[in-house]
CSV table of C-alpha atoms in Angstrom, one decimal:
chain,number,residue,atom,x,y,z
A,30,UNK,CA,116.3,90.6,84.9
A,31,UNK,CA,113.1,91.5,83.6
A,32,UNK,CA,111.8,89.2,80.4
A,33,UNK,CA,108.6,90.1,80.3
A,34,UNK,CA,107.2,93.7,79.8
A,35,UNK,CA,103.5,95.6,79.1
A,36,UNK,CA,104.2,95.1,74.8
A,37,UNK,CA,103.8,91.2,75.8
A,38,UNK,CA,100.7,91.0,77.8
A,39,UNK,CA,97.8,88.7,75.5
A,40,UNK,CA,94.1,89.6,76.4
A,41,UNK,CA,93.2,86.2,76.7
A,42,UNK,CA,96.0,84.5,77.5
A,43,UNK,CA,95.6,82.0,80.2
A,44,UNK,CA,98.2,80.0,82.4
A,45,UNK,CA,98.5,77.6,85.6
A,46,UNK,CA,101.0,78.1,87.9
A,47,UNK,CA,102.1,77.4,91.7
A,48,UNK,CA,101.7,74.3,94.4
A,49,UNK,CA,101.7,75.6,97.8
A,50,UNK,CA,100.5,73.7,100.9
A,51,UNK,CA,98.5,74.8,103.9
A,52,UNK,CA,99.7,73.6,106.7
A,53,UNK,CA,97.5,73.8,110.2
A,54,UNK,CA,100.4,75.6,112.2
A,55,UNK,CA,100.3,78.8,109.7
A,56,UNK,CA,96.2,78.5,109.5
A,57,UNK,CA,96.0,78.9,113.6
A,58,UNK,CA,99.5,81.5,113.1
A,59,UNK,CA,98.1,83.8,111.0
A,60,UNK,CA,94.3,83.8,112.7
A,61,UNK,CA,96.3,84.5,116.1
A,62,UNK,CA,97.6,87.6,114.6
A,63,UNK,CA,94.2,88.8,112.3
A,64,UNK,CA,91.4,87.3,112.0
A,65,UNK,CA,90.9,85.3,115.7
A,66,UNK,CA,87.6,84.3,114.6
A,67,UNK,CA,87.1,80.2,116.4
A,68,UNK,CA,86.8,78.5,113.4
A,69,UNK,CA,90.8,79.4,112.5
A,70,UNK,CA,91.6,78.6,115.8
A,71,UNK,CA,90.2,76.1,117.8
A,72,UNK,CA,89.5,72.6,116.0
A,73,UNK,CA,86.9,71.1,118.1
A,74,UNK,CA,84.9,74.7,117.6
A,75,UNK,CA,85.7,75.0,114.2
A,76,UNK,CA,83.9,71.0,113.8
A,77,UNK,CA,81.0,72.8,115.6
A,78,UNK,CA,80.9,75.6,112.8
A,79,UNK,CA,79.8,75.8,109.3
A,80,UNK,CA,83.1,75.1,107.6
A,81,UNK,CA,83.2,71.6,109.6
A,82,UNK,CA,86.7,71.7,110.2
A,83,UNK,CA,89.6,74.3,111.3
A,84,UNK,CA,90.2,76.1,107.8
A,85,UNK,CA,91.9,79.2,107.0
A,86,UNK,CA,90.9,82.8,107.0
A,87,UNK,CA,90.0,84.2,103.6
A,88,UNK,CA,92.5,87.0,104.0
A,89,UNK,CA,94.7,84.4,104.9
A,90,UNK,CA,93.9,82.8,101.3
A,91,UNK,CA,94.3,85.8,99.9
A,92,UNK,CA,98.1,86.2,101.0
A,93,UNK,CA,99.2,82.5,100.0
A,94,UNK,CA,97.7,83.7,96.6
A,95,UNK,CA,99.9,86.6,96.7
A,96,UNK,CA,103.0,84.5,97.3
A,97,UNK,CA,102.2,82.2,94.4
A,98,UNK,CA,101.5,85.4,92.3
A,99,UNK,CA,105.3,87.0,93.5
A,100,UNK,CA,106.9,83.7,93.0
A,101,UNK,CA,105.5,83.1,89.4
A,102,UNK,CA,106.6,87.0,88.8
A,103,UNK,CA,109.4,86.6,89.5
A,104,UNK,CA,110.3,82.8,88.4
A,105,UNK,CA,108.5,84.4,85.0
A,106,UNK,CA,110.9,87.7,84.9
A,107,UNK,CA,107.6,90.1,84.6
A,108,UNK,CA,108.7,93.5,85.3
A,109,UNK,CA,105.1,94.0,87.8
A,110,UNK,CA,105.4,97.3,89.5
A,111,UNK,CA,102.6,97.0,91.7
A,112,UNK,CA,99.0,97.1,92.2
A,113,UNK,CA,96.4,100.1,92.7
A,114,UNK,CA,93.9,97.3,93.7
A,115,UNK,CA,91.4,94.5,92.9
A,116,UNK,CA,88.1,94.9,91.3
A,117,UNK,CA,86.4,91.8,93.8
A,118,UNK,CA,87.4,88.8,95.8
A,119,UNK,CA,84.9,85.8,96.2
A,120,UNK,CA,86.2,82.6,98.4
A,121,UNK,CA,83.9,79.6,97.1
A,122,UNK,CA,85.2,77.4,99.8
A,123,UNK,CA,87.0,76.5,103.1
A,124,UNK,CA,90.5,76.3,102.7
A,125,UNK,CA,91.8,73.3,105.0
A,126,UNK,CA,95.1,72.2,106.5
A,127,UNK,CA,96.5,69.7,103.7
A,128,UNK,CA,95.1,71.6,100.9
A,129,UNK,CA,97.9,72.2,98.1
A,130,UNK,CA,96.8,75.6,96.5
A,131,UNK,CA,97.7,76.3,92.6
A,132,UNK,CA,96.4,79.5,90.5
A,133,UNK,CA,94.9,79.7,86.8
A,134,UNK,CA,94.8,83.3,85.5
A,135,UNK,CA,94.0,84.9,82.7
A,136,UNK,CA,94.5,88.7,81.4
A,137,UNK,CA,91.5,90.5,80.8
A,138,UNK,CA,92.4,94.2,79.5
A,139,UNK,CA,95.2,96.1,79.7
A,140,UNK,CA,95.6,99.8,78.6
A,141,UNK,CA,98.7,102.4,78.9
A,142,UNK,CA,98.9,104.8,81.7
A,143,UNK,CA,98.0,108.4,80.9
A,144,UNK,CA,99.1,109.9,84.3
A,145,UNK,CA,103.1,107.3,83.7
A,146,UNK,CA,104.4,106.7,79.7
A,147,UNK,CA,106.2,104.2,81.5
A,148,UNK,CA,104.2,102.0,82.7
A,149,UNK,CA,101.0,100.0,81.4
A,150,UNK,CA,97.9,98.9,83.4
A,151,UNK,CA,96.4,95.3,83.4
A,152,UNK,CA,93.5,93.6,84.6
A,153,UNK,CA,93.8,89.9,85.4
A,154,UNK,CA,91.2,87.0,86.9
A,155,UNK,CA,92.9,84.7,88.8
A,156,UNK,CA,90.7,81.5,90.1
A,157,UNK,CA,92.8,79.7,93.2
A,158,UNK,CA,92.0,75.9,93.0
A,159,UNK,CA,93.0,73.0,95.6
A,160,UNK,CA,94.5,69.7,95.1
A,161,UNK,CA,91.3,68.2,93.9
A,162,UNK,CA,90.9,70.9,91.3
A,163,UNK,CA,87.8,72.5,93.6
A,164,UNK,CA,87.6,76.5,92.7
A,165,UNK,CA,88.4,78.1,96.3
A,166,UNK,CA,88.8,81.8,96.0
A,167,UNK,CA,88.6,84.2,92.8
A,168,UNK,CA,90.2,87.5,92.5
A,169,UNK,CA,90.1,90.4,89.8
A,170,UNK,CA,93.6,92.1,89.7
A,171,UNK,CA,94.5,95.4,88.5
A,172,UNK,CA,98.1,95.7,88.0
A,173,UNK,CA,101.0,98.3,86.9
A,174,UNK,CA,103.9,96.3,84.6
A,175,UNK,CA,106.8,98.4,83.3
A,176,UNK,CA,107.0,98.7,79.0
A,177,UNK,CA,109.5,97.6,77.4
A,178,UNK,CA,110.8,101.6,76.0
């Protein structure tokens, strides 16, 4: 199941990944339920507002990311256990209804648990990107990925 393990993790090692597409009906969806701020919800006030146009919530960004990030995981066979958090989150730009998201990470540090000999910790900065390649959201990771023994 898992091919992938702590032992293969390269500091520097970069990779692209994921296509996933925004769609209006999950921007206004997910607003409903948590962030029902107008500019997620209504598009004639959103036109009115900064962002020019109904676009989605930046936690809302932040969970298509996650999906991309499981679905690579997992499409990838890394044996991820988790996360104890992220060091920051900055959303560049409005993400709009249309936009296809895709990810480019790369790992930054990892080092072995001292409190789990099982498990290895990693640090990764993953930039989110839309169709026309515009940087919309950046995220540092912390991670927990199984070892190998």
């Amino acid at each position: 199941m898992f091919k992938i393990f702590y032992e293969d993790l390269e500091i520097g090692k970069k990779e692209s990944f994921g296509a996933y597409k925004v769609t209006k009906e999950e921007i206004i969806d997910f607003a409903s339920k948590y962030d029902p701020q107008p500019f997620h919800l209504d598009e004639d006030m959103a036109k009115k507002s900064v962002f020019g146009g109904l676009c989605a919530s930046g936690w809302h960004t932040c969970a298509m990311t996650m999906r991309i990030l499981v679905d690579h995981m997992a499409e990838a066979g890394m044996a991820g256990m988790g996360s104890p958090g992220v060091d920051g989150i900055k959303w560049k730009q409005p993400v709009f209804p249309g936009d296809t998201l895709h990810v480019r990470g790369e790992v930054t540090d990892k080092r072995e648990s001292q409190s789990r000999p099982n498990i290895g910790l990693a640090k990764s900065t993953y930039e989110v990107f839309n169709q026309k390649d515009e940087l919309v959201m950046q995220v540092i990771t912390n991670y927990m990925i199984l070892k190998r023994g």
